[in-house]
Amino acid sequence: MALGPNKRTVQIHVPLGFDPARPAPLVFVLHGSGGTGAAILRDSGLTETADRHGFIVAAPDAGIPVERGFVWNVPGVPTITGDVPGPDDADDVAFLLETVDQLSSQGCVDSSRVYATGLSGGGRMTSWLGCVAADRFAAIAPVVGLRAGNPRKASPERPDPATCRPSRPMPVMAFAGDADATNPIQGGGTPYWSYTMHAAEQRWAQLNGCTMVRSTVWTTPRVYEEGYSGCRDAAEVIGRITAGGGHSWVADNDAMWAFFAARTRPQD
């Protein structure tokens, strides 16, 4: 379907057995740089997860067209073209919030249960939503793309605190692979990645007022979980890393949904 003033495309998946009389949770899944909403909806497997658990999935196209698809506008961060989005580029945050408003006004969506996930550049955009739209999203789950603000210009191995100031604690579950050569969890990569996954987790823990480091636990023979607890408003920060996983959809969708389902956006 087409939503918003510019009629941008958003793929919508309504779960099996959806009852129009009962607003459902909404999960945005944001494609990677150069991708499309249709492709990430297909490749993430979230439609099957939605059918099992009863949530709506929205997979929009980003607002900046490139040769292969679209890229997201994260202010101050260069896209895969090397260009930093300017004032004439689409405001993706505004568009996503308009999409929530339209779906909520139709009675389809429970506005207190809106969540975001995304792959790679979509993970950066998901992280950005946590920074600037914490009043609208109940939790985020970036996939191979966790950030906590832009890299500092003088010391890009650390996130710049001035570029991520959420209005309230934001629960975070991040997925990554330890063999990711594009966004290495050890840091490096292109300039818009730069700092380590641990640095991003630590910054979110600081923002959320977390007081405890979680013990590292292997949840499967190939996946371990780390993070922080004792956070304000139960806004835990969890990282799930796949041993040998690369720059791809390494998320456990059922674990992601369990994390989302336990969290509702506080009402003012």
XYZ file of N, CA, C and O in Angstrom, residues 110-259:
600
model
N -2.287 -1.060 17.779
C -2.191 -0.587 19.154
C -0.971 0.325 19.246
O 0.170 -0.148 19.188
N -1.191 1.628 19.355
C -0.082 2.582 19.284
C 0.877 2.479 20.464
O 1.979 3.033 20.413
N 0.497 1.773 21.528
C 1.412 1.586 22.653
C 2.320 0.375 22.453
O 3.214 0.127 23.261
N 2.092 -0.368 21.362
C 2.865 -1.584 21.092
C 3.421 -1.535 19.667
O 3.104 -2.363 18.819
N 4.265 -0.528 19.421
C 4.913 -0.350 18.127
C 6.404 -0.587 18.321
O 7.023 -0.031 19.238
N 6.994 -1.395 17.452
C 8.382 -1.833 17.600
C 9.102 -1.684 16.257
O 8.460 -1.575 15.208
N 10.433 -1.706 16.301
C 11.201 -1.587 15.063
C 12.385 -2.534 15.081
O 13.052 -2.706 16.110
N 12.625 -3.132 13.926
C 13.826 -3.900 13.677
C 14.294 -3.545 12.273
O 13.573 -2.914 11.499
N 15.514 -3.912 11.935
C 16.013 -3.603 10.604
C 17.387 -4.206 10.399
O 18.119 -4.473 11.357
N 17.729 -4.419 9.142
C 18.982 -5.070 8.756
C 20.010 -4.046 8.305
O 19.702 -3.189 7.463
N 21.223 -4.104 8.856
C 22.343 -3.301 8.383
C 21.992 -1.807 8.421
O 21.780 -1.255 9.508
N 21.890 -1.137 7.263
C 21.486 0.263 7.265
C 20.116 0.455 7.882
O 19.838 1.493 8.492
N 19.252 -0.557 7.757
C 17.972 -0.523 8.456
C 18.144 -0.669 9.953
O 17.313 -0.178 10.733
N 19.214 -1.342 10.375
C 19.549 -1.406 11.796
C 20.025 -0.075 12.324
O 19.702 0.320 13.452
N 20.790 0.653 11.502
C 21.185 2.019 11.878
C 19.948 2.893 12.029
O 19.836 3.680 12.971
N 19.009 2.741 11.079
C 17.786 3.547 11.147
C 16.953 3.154 12.360
O 16.379 4.023 13.037
N 16.887 1.866 12.656
C 16.179 1.395 13.850
C 16.794 2.010 15.101
O 16.078 2.478 16.006
N 18.117 2.014 15.177
C 18.806 2.617 16.311
C 18.485 4.107 16.410
O 18.283 4.642 17.513
N 18.425 4.773 15.261
C 18.117 6.193 15.240
C 16.711 6.456 15.766
O 16.477 7.429 16.497
N 15.771 5.582 15.431
C 14.419 5.719 15.975
C 14.454 5.641 17.502
O 13.727 6.365 18.188
N 15.292 4.747 18.040
C 15.433 4.670 19.489
C 15.964 5.955 20.082
O 15.580 6.348 21.191
N 16.825 6.630 19.337
C 17.417 7.878 19.822
C 16.433 9.040 19.789
O 16.419 9.873 20.699
N 15.625 9.130 18.716
C 14.840 10.347 18.496
C 13.326 10.147 18.594
O 12.580 11.134 18.583
N 12.863 8.899 18.691
C 11.414 8.650 18.740
C 11.066 7.654 19.842
O 10.177 6.822 19.679
N 11.763 7.779 20.965
C 11.511 6.860 22.084
C 10.115 7.032 22.659
O 9.613 6.136 23.342
N 9.491 8.161 22.380
C 8.128 8.381 22.867
C 7.083 7.668 22.021
O 5.903 7.647 22.380
N 7.516 7.054 20.906
C 6.563 6.389 20.016
C 6.821 4.883 19.864
O 5.928 4.161 19.410
N 8.019 4.433 20.198
C 8.373 3.023 20.033
C 8.583 2.376 21.398
O 9.190 2.961 22.288
N 8.069 1.152 21.549
C 8.162 0.451 22.829
C 9.479 -0.299 22.984
O 9.911 -0.556 24.108
N 10.137 -0.659 21.875
C 11.419 -1.374 21.925
C 11.980 -1.429 20.515
O 11.244 -1.302 19.528
N 13.297 -1.641 20.416
C 13.953 -1.784 19.116
C 14.833 -3.024 19.119
O 15.288 -3.480 20.174
N 15.086 -3.549 17.905
C 15.927 -4.749 17.774
C 16.716 -4.696 16.472
O 16.364 -5.354 15.492
N 17.784 -3.897 16.421
C 18.604 -3.831 15.208
C 19.287 -5.171 14.918
O 19.694 -5.889 15.833
N 19.427 -5.487 13.638
C 20.109 -6.706 13.195
C 21.358 -6.281 12.423
O 21.261 -5.554 11.437
N 22.510 -6.722 12.860
C 23.832 -6.335 12.344
C 23.907 -4.824 12.091
O 24.472 -4.379 11.098
N 23.348 -4.032 13.015
C 23.353 -2.594 12.788
C 23.145 -1.749 14.021
O 22.745 -0.588 13.908
N 23.413 -2.288 15.228
C 23.194 -1.499 16.443
C 24.123 -0.295 16.484
O 25.325 -0.416 16.323
N 23.538 0.878 16.738
C 24.288 2.110 16.972
C 23.698 2.793 18.201
O 22.578 2.487 18.636
N 24.436 3.740 18.743
C 23.960 4.541 19.866
C 24.361 5.984 19.622
O 24.957 6.637 20.469
N 24.053 6.469 18.434
C 24.486 7.783 17.995
C 25.593 7.673 16.962
O 26.160 6.600 16.720
N 25.908 8.784 16.345
C 26.932 8.816 15.317
C 28.328 8.655 15.931
O 28.547 9.017 17.091
N 29.285 8.116 15.178
C 30.658 8.085 15.691
C 31.171 9.504 15.944
O 30.849 10.440 15.208
N 31.947 9.659 17.020
C 32.551 10.980 17.275
C 33.485 11.338 16.124
O 34.217 10.486 15.625
N 33.486 12.584 15.745
C 34.344 12.989 14.628
C 35.819 12.882 14.984
O 36.641 12.442 14.174
N 36.179 13.271 16.198
C 37.587 13.255 16.596
C 38.049 11.872 17.040
O 39.238 11.549 16.947
N 37.122 11.054 17.534
C 37.477 9.707 18.006
C 36.341 8.754 17.647
O 35.480 8.454 18.477
N 36.311 8.301 16.383
C 35.180 7.516 15.892
C 35.030 6.153 16.546
O 34.033 5.473 16.302
N 35.975 5.766 17.395
C 35.828 4.498 18.120
C 34.835 4.616 19.270
O 34.545 3.622 19.955
N 34.260 5.807 19.456
C 33.264 6.017 20.505
C 32.041 6.725 19.931
O 32.175 7.576 19.047
N 30.838 6.408 20.439
C 29.648 7.130 19.983
C 29.601 8.539 20.556
O 30.068 8.790 21.677
N 29.053 9.445 19.776
C 28.924 10.840 20.187
C 27.639 10.986 21.007
O 26.536 10.864 20.465
N 27.725 11.263 22.313
C 26.513 11.334 23.134
C 25.555 12.429 22.707
O 24.353 12.347 22.977
N 26.053 13.453 22.026
C 25.181 14.551 21.605
C 24.226 14.131 20.504
O 23.228 14.819 20.249
N 24.491 12.990 19.849
C 23.675 12.570 18.712
C 22.666 11.483 19.069
O 21.997 10.954 18.183
N 22.549 11.143 20.336
C 21.527 10.177 20.752
C 21.056 10.544 22.152
O 21.733 10.230 23.137
N 19.906 11.183 22.208
C 19.360 11.637 23.490
C 17.886 11.232 23.583
O 16.987 12.067 23.408
N 17.598 9.954 23.797
C 16.208 9.519 23.854
C 15.455 10.165 25.002
O 16.027 10.458 26.057
N 14.168 10.382 24.788
C 13.341 11.050 25.780
C 12.968 10.145 26.939
O 12.523 10.625 27.979
N 13.143 8.842 26.771
C 12.868 7.888 27.842
C 13.704 6.632 27.589
O 14.245 6.455 26.499
N 13.865 5.765 28.593
C 14.646 4.544 28.377
C 14.072 3.716 27.232
O 12.855 3.618 27.059
N 14.962 3.139 26.445
C 14.574 2.378 25.266
C 15.082 0.938 25.367
O 16.293 0.708 25.317
N 14.207 -0.056 25.535
C 14.651 -1.453 25.536
C 15.287 -1.820 24.199
O 14.755 -1.478 23.134
N 16.419 -2.519 24.252
C 17.183 -2.838 23.050
C 17.559 -4.316 23.056
O 18.129 -4.812 24.031
N 17.236 -5.006 21.972
C 17.798 -6.330 21.719
C 18.488 -6.256 20.362
O 17.844 -5.952 19.352
N 19.782 -6.496 20.337
C 20.555 -6.386 19.105
C 21.102 -7.753 18.704
O 21.546 -8.529 19.556
N 21.060 -8.030 17.404
C 21.565 -9.284 16.857
C 22.776 -8.990 15.976
O 22.793 -7.996 15.241
N 23.772 -9.861 16.044
C 24.967 -9.666 15.232
C 25.670 -11.001 15.029
O 25.371 -11.993 15.704
N 26.617 -11.012 14.090
C 27.469 -12.171 13.866
C 28.910 -11.796 14.113
O 29.343 -10.697 13.737
N 29.664 -12.688 14.751
C 31.045 -12.313 15.083
C 32.002 -12.419 13.898
O 33.179 -12.071 14.017
N 31.486 -12.873 12.743
C 32.307 -12.904 11.524
C 31.824 -11.864 10.510
O 32.135 -11.965 9.324
N 31.107 -10.879 10.969
C 30.599 -9.812 10.109
C 31.759 -8.917 9.693
O 32.360 -8.239 10.530
N 32.056 -8.900 8.397
C 33.163 -8.075 7.910
C 32.706 -6.680 7.488
O 33.539 -5.799 7.282
N 31.407 -6.463 7.363
C 30.882 -5.159 6.954
C 30.725 -4.232 8.145
O 31.142 -3.073 8.112
N 30.074 -4.732 9.206
C 29.952 -3.989 10.467
C 30.558 -4.872 11.557
O 29.827 -5.520 12.308
N 31.886 -4.924 11.643
C 32.521 -5.844 12.597
C 32.134 -5.513 14.031
O 32.161 -4.346 14.432
N 31.765 -6.533 14.805
C 31.424 -6.250 16.201
C 32.661 -5.774 16.960
O 32.535 -5.154 18.021
N 33.862 -6.022 16.406
C 35.099 -5.561 17.031
C 35.433 -4.123 16.646
O 36.446 -3.574 17.080
N 34.587 -3.495 15.835
C 34.815 -2.116 15.407
C 35.511 -2.057 14.061
O 36.027 -3.050 13.552
N 35.497 -0.890 13.469
C 36.085 -0.712 12.144
C 35.007 -0.646 11.080
O 33.888 -0.210 11.336
N 35.349 -1.090 9.887
C 34.400 -0.986 8.785
C 34.355 0.420 8.231
O 35.256 1.229 8.456
N 33.291 0.726 7.519
C 33.145 2.046 6.917
C 32.899 3.113 7.995
O 32.527 2.777 9.123
N 33.078 4.396 7.641
C 33.013 5.446 8.663
C 31.707 5.513 9.451
O 31.708 5.980 10.590
N 30.591 5.062 8.860
C 29.341 5.162 9.615
C 29.172 4.026 10.615
O 28.224 4.017 11.389
N 30.074 3.045 10.629
C 30.059 2.016 11.677
C 31.073 2.392 12.757
O 30.731 2.827 13.827
N 32.335 2.162 12.502
C 33.471 2.619 13.333
C 33.566 1.974 14.713
O 34.494 1.219 14.984
N 32.620 2.242 15.624
C 32.824 1.760 16.990
C 32.246 0.356 17.186
O 31.461 -0.146 16.381
N 32.675 -0.284 18.276
C 32.341 -1.686 18.508
C 30.878 -1.863 18.939
O 30.219 -0.934 19.400
N 30.400 -3.090 18.815
C 29.063 -3.402 19.316
C 29.013 -3.211 20.831
O 28.017 -2.722 21.368
N 30.092 -3.591 21.531
C 30.125 -3.404 22.984
C 29.988 -1.933 23.353
O 29.298 -1.583 24.322
N 30.629 -1.048 22.580
C 30.516 0.384 22.859
C 29.074 0.850 22.701
O 28.580 1.662 23.495
N 28.380 0.316 21.683
C 26.978 0.672 21.490
C 26.124 0.140 22.636
O 25.261 0.849 23.173
N 26.347 -1.102 23.040
C 25.591 -1.677 24.155
C 25.835 -0.879 25.439
O 24.886 -0.586 26.196
N 27.091 -0.553 25.688
C 27.434 0.185 26.905
C 26.762 1.556 26.920
O 26.276 2.015 27.965
N 26.714 2.209 25.756
C 26.084 3.537 25.709
C 24.583 3.431 25.946
O 24.015 4.239 26.694
N 23.910 2.437 25.350
C 22.491 2.261 25.609
C 22.248 1.928 27.085
O 21.278 2.405 27.687
N 23.122 1.124 27.662
C 22.986 0.805 29.091
C 23.103 2.069 29.938
O 22.372 2.251 30.919
N 24.009 2.931 29.551
C 24.166 4.201 30.269
C 22.920 5.064 30.101
O 22.401 5.635 31.075
N 22.412 5.162 28.884
C 21.210 5.947 28.627
C 20.010 5.402 29.390
O 19.143 6.168 29.837
N 19.939 4.075 29.549
C 18.804 3.438 30.211
C 18.980 3.298 31.722
O 18.105 2.752 32.396
N 20.105 3.778 32.235
C 20.340 3.703 33.670
C 20.509 2.293 34.187
O 20.118 1.993 35.328
N 21.088 1.411 33.380
C 21.267 0.015 33.796
C 22.354 -0.076 34.867
O 23.355 0.637 34.818
N 22.160 -0.988 35.817
C 23.078 -1.093 36.951
C 23.796 -2.433 37.040
O 24.688 -2.588 37.862
N 23.426 -3.393 36.180
C 24.008 -4.733 36.278
C 24.453 -5.228 34.905
O 23.746 -5.035 33.916
N 25.624 -5.864 34.880
C 26.091 -6.534 33.666
C 25.563 -7.963 33.689
O 25.754 -8.690 34.662
N 24.879 -8.345 32.622
C 24.354 -9.703 32.533
C 25.482 -10.693 32.282
O 26.424 -10.405 31.528
N 25.402 -11.854 32.891
C 26.367 -12.914 32.603
C 26.188 -13.369 31.160
O 25.064 -13.449 30.652
N 27.299 -13.664 30.506
C 27.220 -14.189 29.145
C 26.723 -15.624 29.189
O 27.241 -16.450 29.935
N 25.700 -15.907 28.384
C 25.061 -17.220 28.383
C 24.946 -17.709 26.948
O 24.508 -16.967 26.062
N 25.334 -18.958 26.710
C 25.124 -19.576 25.401
C 23.697 -20.098 25.347
O 23.315 -20.988 26.107
N 22.887 -19.538 24.450
C 21.493 -19.967 24.334
C 21.331 -21.151 23.395
O 20.363 -21.906 23.504
N 22.266 -21.309 22.464
C 22.365 -22.471 21.578
C 23.849 -22.732 21.388
O 24.691 -21.916 21.800
N 24.233 -23.845 20.764
C 25.668 -24.077 20.539
C 26.357 -22.995 19.709
O 27.590 -22.899 19.733
N 25.582 -22.153 18.995
C 26.207 -21.137 18.143
C 25.860 -19.705 18.551
O 26.380 -18.762 17.963
N 24.996 -19.529 19.536
C 24.528 -18.178 19.866
C 24.732 -17.901 21.350
O 24.329 -18.706 22.197
N 25.377 -16.772 21.651
C 25.492 -16.369 23.054
C 24.837 -15.005 23.252
O 24.680 -14.225 22.315
N 24.443 -14.771 24.502
C 23.713 -13.564 24.859
C 24.474 -12.816 25.941
O 24.975 -13.418 26.889
N 24.544 -11.500 25.792
C 25.207 -10.630 26.757
C 24.349 -9.394 26.946
O 23.313 -9.241 26.302
N 24.766 -8.512 27.844
C 24.029 -7.261 27.969
C 23.966 -6.719 29.373
O 24.830 -7.008 30.221
N 22.901 -5.947 29.625
C 22.767 -5.204 30.875
C 21.331 -5.305 31.380
O 20.367 -5.328 30.609
N 21.196 -5.346 32.708
C 19.876 -5.397 33.340
C 19.849 -4.401 34.499
O 20.778 -3.610 34.676
N 18.791 -4.449 35.303
C 18.634 -3.464 36.372
C 18.482 -2.070 35.821
O 19.002 -1.099 36.389
N 17.720 -1.959 34.712
C 17.604 -0.696 33.988
C 16.306 0.023 34.360
O 15.343 -0.601 34.809
N 16.283 1.321 34.164
C 15.061 2.081 34.413
C 13.938 1.595 33.495
O 14.170 1.292 32.326
N 12.750 1.499 34.054
C 11.560 1.072 33.290
C 11.764 -0.283 32.614
O 11.165 -0.557 31.563
N 12.603 -1.123 33.212
C 12.880 -2.468 32.673
C 13.399 -2.416 31.235
O 13.170 -3.351 30.454
N 14.120 -1.351 30.901
C 14.644 -1.176 29.547
C 15.993 -1.879 29.422
O 17.056 -1.248 29.355
N 15.943 -3.200 29.382
C 17.166 -3.994 29.287
C 17.879 -3.768 27.952
O 17.253 -3.402 26.951
N 19.159 -4.046 27.945
C 19.969 -4.000 26.729
C 20.565 -5.386 26.545
O 21.333 -5.852 27.391
N 20.208 -6.045 25.452
C 20.625 -7.427 25.218
C 21.268 -7.538 23.847
O 20.730 -7.040 22.851
N 22.417 -8.184 23.798
C 23.063 -8.515 22.537
C 23.074 -10.016 22.345
O 23.427 -10.748 23.273
N 22.656 -10.474 21.170
C 22.693 -11.902 20.831
C 23.609 -12.069 19.630
O 23.324 -11.565 18.533
N 24.724 -12.759 19.844
C 25.767 -12.877 18.817
C 25.838 -14.311 18.326
O 25.909 -15.251 19.126
N 25.839 -14.456 17.002
C 25.948 -15.764 16.369
C 27.402 -16.033 16.016
O 28.009 -15.258 15.255
N 27.974 -17.087 16.577
C 29.350 -17.458 16.254
C 29.435 -17.854 14.787
O 28.676 -18.704 14.315
N 30.334 -17.204 14.058
C 30.482 -17.484 12.639
C 29.469 -16.781 11.759
O 29.510 -16.908 10.537
N 28.556 -16.006 12.367
C 27.541 -15.299 11.592
C 28.113 -14.097 10.878
O 29.003 -13.415 11.397
N 27.597 -13.824 9.693
C 28.084 -12.706 8.903
C 27.109 -11.550 8.874
O 26.273 -11.395 9.768
N 27.221 -10.748 7.817
C 26.389 -9.547 7.690
C 25.091 -9.935 6.985
O 24.899 -9.681 5.791
N 24.200 -10.555 7.744
C 22.957 -11.068 7.186
C 21.912 -11.107 8.295
O 22.181 -10.715 9.433
N 20.720 -11.593 7.967
C 19.638 -11.659 8.956
C 19.927 -12.810 9.919
O 19.493 -13.940 9.718
N 20.654 -12.514 10.988
C 21.037 -13.537 11.972
C 20.071 -13.569 13.158
O 20.318 -14.267 14.152
N 18.974 -12.831 13.068
C 18.048 -12.730 14.193
C 17.267 -14.014 14.418
O 16.902 -14.713 13.471
N 17.009 -14.308 15.679
C 16.039 -15.315 16.084
C 14.706 -14.564 16.222
O 14.488 -13.851 17.193
N 13.830 -14.732 15.246
C 12.609 -13.928 15.209
C 11.687 -14.192 16.392
O 11.022 -13.275 16.883
N 11.638 -15.438 16.858
C 10.779 -15.733 18.000
C 11.330 -15.097 19.273
O 10.565 -14.597 20.109
N 12.665 -15.099 19.436
C 13.274 -14.432 20.594
C 13.042 -12.926 20.516
O 12.766 -12.268 21.532
N 13.146 -12.380 19.316
C 12.873 -10.952 19.130
C 11.440 -10.634 19.535
O 11.197 -9.672 20.279
N 10.489 -11.437 19.054
C 9.104 -11.145 19.383
C 8.849 -11.305 20.884
O 8.112 -10.502 21.472
N 9.453 -12.293 21.530
C 9.276 -12.456 22.981
C 9.763 -11.210 23.711
O 9.141 -10.746 24.678
N 10.874 -10.629 23.243
C 11.399 -9.388 23.829
C 10.414 -8.244 23.604
O 10.092 -7.484 24.530
